[in-house]
PDB file of C-alpha atoms and ligand atoms in Angstrom:
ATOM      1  CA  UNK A   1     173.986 -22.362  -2.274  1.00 85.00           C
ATOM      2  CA  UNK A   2     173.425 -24.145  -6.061  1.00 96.00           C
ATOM      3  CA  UNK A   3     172.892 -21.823  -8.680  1.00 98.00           C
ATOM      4  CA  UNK A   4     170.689 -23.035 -11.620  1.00 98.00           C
ATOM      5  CA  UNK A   5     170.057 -20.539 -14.447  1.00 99.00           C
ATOM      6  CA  UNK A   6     166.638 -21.422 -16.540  1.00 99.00           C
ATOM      7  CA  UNK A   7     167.011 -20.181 -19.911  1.00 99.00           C
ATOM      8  CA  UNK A   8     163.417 -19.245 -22.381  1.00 98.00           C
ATOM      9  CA  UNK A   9     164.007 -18.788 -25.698  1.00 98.00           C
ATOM     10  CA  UNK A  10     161.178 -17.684 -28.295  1.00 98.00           C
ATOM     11  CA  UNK A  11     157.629 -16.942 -27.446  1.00 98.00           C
ATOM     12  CA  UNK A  12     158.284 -18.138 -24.430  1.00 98.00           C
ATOM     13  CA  UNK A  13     157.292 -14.234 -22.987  1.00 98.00           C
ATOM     14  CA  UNK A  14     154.023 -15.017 -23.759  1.00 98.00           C
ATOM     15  CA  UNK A  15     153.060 -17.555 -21.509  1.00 98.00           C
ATOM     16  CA  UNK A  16     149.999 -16.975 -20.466  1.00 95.00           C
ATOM     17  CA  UNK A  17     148.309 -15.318 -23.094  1.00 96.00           C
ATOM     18  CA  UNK A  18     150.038 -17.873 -25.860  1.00 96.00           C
ATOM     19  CA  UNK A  19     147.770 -20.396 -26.749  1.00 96.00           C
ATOM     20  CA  UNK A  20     146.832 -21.263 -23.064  1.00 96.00           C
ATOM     21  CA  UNK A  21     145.180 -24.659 -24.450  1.00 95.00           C
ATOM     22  CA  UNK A  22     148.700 -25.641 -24.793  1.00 96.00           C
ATOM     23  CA  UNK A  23     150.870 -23.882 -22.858  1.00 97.00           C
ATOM     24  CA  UNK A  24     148.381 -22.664 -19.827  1.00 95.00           C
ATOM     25  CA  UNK A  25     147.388 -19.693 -18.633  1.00 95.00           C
ATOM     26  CA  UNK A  26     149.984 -18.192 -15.986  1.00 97.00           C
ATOM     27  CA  UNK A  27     152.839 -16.410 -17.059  1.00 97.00           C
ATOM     28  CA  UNK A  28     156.495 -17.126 -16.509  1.00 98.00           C
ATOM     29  CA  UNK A  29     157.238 -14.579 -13.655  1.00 97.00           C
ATOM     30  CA  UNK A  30     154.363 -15.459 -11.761  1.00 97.00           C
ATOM     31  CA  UNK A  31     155.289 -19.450 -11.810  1.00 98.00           C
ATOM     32  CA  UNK A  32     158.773 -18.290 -10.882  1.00 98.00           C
ATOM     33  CA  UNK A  33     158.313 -16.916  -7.671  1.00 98.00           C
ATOM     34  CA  UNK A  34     156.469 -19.873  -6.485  1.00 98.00           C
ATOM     35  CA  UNK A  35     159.577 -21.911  -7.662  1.00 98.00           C
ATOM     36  CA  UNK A  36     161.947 -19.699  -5.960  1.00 98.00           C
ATOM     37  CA  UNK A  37     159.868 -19.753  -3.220  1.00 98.00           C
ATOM     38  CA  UNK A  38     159.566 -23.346  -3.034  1.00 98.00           C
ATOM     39  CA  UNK A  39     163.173 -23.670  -3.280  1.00 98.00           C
ATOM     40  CA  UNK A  40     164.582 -21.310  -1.006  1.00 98.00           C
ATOM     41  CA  UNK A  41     168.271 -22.587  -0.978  1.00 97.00           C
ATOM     42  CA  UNK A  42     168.213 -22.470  -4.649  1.00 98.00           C
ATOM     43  CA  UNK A  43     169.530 -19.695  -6.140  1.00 98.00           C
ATOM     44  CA  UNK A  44     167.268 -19.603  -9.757  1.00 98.00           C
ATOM     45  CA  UNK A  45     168.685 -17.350 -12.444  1.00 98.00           C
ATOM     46  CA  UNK A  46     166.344 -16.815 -15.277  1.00 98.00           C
ATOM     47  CA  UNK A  47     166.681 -15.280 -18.667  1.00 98.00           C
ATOM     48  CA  UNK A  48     164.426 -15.348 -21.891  1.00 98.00           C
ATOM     49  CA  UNK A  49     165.448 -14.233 -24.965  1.00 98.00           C
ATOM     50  CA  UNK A  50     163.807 -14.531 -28.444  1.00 98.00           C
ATOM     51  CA  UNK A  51     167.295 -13.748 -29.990  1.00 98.00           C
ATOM     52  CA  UNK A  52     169.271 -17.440 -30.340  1.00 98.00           C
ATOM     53  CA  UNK A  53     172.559 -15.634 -30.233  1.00 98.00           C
ATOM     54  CA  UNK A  54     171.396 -14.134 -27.068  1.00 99.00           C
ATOM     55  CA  UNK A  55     170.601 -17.798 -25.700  1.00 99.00           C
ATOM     56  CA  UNK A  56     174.099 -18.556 -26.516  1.00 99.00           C
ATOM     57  CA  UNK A  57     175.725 -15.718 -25.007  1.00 99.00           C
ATOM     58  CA  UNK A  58     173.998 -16.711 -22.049  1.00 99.00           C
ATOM     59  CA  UNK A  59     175.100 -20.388 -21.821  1.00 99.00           C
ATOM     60  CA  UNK A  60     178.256 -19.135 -21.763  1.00 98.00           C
ATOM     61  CA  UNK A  61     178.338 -16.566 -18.736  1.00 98.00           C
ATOM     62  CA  UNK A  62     176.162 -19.161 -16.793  1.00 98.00           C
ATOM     63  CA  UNK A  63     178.221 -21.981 -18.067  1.00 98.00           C
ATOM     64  CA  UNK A  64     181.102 -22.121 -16.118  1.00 98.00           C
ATOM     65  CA  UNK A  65     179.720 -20.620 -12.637  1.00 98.00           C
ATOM     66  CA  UNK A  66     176.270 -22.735 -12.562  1.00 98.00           C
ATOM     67  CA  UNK A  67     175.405 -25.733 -11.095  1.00 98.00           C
ATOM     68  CA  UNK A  68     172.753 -26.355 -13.568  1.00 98.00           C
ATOM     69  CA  UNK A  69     171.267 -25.346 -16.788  1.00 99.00           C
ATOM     70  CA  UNK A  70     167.462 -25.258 -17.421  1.00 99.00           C
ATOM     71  CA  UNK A  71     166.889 -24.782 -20.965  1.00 99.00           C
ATOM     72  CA  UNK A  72     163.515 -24.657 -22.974  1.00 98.00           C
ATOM     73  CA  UNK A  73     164.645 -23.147 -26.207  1.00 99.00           C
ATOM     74  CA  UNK A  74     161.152 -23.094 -28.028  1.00 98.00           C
ATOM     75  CA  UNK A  75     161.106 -23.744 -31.634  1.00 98.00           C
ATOM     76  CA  UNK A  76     165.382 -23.745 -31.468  1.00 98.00           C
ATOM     77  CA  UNK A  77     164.755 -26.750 -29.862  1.00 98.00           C
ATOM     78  CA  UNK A  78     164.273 -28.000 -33.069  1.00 98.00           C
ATOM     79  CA  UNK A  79     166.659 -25.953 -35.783  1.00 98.00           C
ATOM     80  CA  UNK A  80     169.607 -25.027 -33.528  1.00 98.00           C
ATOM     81  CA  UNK A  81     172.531 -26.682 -34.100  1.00 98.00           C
ATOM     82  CA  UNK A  82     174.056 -23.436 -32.628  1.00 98.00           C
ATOM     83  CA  UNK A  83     172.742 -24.328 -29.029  1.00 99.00           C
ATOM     84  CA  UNK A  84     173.806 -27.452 -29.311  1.00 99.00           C
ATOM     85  CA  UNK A  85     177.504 -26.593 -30.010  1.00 99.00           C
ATOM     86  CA  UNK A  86     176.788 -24.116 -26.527  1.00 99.00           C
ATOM     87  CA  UNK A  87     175.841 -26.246 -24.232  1.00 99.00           C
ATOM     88  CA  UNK A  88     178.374 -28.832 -25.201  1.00 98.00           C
ATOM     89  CA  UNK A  89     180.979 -26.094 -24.954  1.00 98.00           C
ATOM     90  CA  UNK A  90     180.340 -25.363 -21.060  1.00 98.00           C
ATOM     91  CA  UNK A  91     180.686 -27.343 -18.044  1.00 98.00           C
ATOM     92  CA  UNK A  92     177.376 -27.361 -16.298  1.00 98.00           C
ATOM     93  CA  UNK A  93     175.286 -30.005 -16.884  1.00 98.00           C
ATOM     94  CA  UNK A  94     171.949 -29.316 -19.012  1.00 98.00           C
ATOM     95  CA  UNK A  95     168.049 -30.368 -18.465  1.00 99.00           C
ATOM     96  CA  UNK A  96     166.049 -29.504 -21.819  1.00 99.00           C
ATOM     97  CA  UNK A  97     162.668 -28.821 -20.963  1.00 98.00           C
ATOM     98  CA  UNK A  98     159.282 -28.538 -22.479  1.00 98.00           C
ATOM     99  CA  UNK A  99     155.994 -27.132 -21.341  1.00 98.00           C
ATOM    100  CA  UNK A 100     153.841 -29.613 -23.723  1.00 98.00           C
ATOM    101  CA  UNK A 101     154.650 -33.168 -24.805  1.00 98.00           C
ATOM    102  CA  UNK A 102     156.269 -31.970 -28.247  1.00 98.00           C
ATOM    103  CA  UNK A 103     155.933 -36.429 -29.171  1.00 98.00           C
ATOM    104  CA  UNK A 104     152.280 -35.501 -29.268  1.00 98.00           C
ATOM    105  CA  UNK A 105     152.326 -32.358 -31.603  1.00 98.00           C
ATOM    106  CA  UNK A 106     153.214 -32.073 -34.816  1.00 98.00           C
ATOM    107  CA  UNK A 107     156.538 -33.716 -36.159  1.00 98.00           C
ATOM    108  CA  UNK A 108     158.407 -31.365 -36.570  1.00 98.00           C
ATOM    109  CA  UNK A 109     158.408 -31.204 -32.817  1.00 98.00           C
ATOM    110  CA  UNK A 110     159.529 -34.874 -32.807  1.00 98.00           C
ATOM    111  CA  UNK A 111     163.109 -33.916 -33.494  1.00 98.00           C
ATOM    112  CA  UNK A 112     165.568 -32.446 -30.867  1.00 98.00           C
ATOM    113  CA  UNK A 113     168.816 -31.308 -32.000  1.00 98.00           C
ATOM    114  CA  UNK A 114     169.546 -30.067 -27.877  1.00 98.00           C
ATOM    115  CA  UNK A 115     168.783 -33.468 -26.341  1.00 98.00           C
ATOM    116  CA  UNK A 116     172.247 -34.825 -26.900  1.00 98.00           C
ATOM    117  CA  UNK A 117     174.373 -32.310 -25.485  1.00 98.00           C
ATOM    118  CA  UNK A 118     171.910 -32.136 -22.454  1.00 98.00           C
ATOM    119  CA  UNK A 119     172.217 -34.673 -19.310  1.00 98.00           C
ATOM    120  CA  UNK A 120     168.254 -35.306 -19.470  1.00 98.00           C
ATOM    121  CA  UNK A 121     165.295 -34.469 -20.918  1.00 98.00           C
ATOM    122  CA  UNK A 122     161.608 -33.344 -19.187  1.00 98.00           C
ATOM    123  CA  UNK A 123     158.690 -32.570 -21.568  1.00 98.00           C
ATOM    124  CA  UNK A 124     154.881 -32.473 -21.202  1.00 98.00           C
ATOM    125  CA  UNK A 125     154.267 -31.859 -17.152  1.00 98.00           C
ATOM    126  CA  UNK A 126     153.276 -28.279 -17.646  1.00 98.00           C
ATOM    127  CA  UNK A 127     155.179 -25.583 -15.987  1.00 98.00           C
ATOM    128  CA  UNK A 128     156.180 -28.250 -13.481  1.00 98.00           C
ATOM    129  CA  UNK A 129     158.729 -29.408 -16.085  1.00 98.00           C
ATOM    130  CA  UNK A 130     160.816 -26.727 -14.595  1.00 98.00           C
ATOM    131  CA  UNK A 131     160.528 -27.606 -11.109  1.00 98.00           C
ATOM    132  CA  UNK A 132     161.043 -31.429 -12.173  1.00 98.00           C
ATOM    133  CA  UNK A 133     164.086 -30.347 -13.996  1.00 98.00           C
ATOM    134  CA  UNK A 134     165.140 -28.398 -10.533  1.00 98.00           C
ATOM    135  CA  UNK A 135     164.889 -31.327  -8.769  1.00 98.00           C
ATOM    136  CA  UNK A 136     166.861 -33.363 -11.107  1.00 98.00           C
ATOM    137  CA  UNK A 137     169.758 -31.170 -10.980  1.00 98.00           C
ATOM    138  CA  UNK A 138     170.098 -30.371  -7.113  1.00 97.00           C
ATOM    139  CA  UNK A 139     170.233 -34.286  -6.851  1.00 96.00           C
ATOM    140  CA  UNK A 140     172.800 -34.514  -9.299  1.00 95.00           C
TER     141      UNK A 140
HETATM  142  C1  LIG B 201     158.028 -25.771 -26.345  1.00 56.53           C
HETATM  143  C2  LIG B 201     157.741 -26.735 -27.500  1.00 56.53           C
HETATM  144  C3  LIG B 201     158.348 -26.204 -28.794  1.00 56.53           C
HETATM  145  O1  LIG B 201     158.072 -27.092 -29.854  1.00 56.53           O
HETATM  146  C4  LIG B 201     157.749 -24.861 -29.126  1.00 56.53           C
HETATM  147  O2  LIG B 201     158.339 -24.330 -30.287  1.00 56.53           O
HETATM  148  C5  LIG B 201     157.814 -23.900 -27.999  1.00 56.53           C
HETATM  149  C6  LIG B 201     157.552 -24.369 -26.638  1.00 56.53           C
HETATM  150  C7  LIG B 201     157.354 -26.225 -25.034  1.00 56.53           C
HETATM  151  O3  LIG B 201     157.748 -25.721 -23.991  1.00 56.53           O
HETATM  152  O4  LIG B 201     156.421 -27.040 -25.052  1.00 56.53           O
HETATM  153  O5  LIG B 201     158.006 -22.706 -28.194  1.00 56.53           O
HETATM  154  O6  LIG B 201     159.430 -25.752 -26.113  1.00 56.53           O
END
């Protein structure tokens, strides 16, 4: 069975009740289980953390054992050089995702520092950036 751990970082508990114009108006666990249910031979980890050192200690335990790493780090996305160093330090591969289409936003948004040390990049689809980034990884 592949094991793929998704990884939230900040604010991302709130989805839902976070500016749903943007980001929607389901919450996280509640998109899950369809994923999970959609994938049944798919074992999907998740973790959210608003802490970045907690995002990193996570990489690591998952990093060596997954098949796949989902990450939407929130605004670290954009400051962490931190996450970076992670996800370059482990050996599964690494889909950054993105529940809006951060090009469109402001531009501070613009800017990944993740992108590089990740195998592919998904932004703007919604919460179906996760299941897109699912798919790209079981067909790796
Ligand atoms: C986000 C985009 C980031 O710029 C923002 O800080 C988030 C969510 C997204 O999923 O669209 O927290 O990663």
């Amino acid at each position: 069975m592949k094991k793929i751990q998704i990884i939230n970082g900040p604010n991302l508990n709130l989805l839902g009740r976070r500016e749903p114009g943007v980001y929607g108006s389901r919450s996280f666990e509640e998109y899950l289980s369809e994923l999970r249910a959609q994938y049944p031979e798919v074992q999907l980890d998740y973790f959210q953390s608003n802490h970045e050192g907690d995002l990193i200690d996570c990489i690591h335990s998952c990093g060596f054992e997954a098949d796949g790493i989902i990450l939407n780090a929130g605004a670290y996305t954009h400051t962490s050089v931190a996450l970076h160093d992670a996800l370059r330090a482990v050996e599964a591969p690494a889909v950054e995702v993105h529940i809006s289409n951060v090009h469109t936003r402001e531009e501070f948004r613009h800017h990944s520092l993740i992108s590089a040390a990740c195998r592919g990049v998904i932004c703007g689809f919604g919460l179906d950036s996760y299941r897109l980034a699912v798919e790209a990884l079981i067909s790796l």
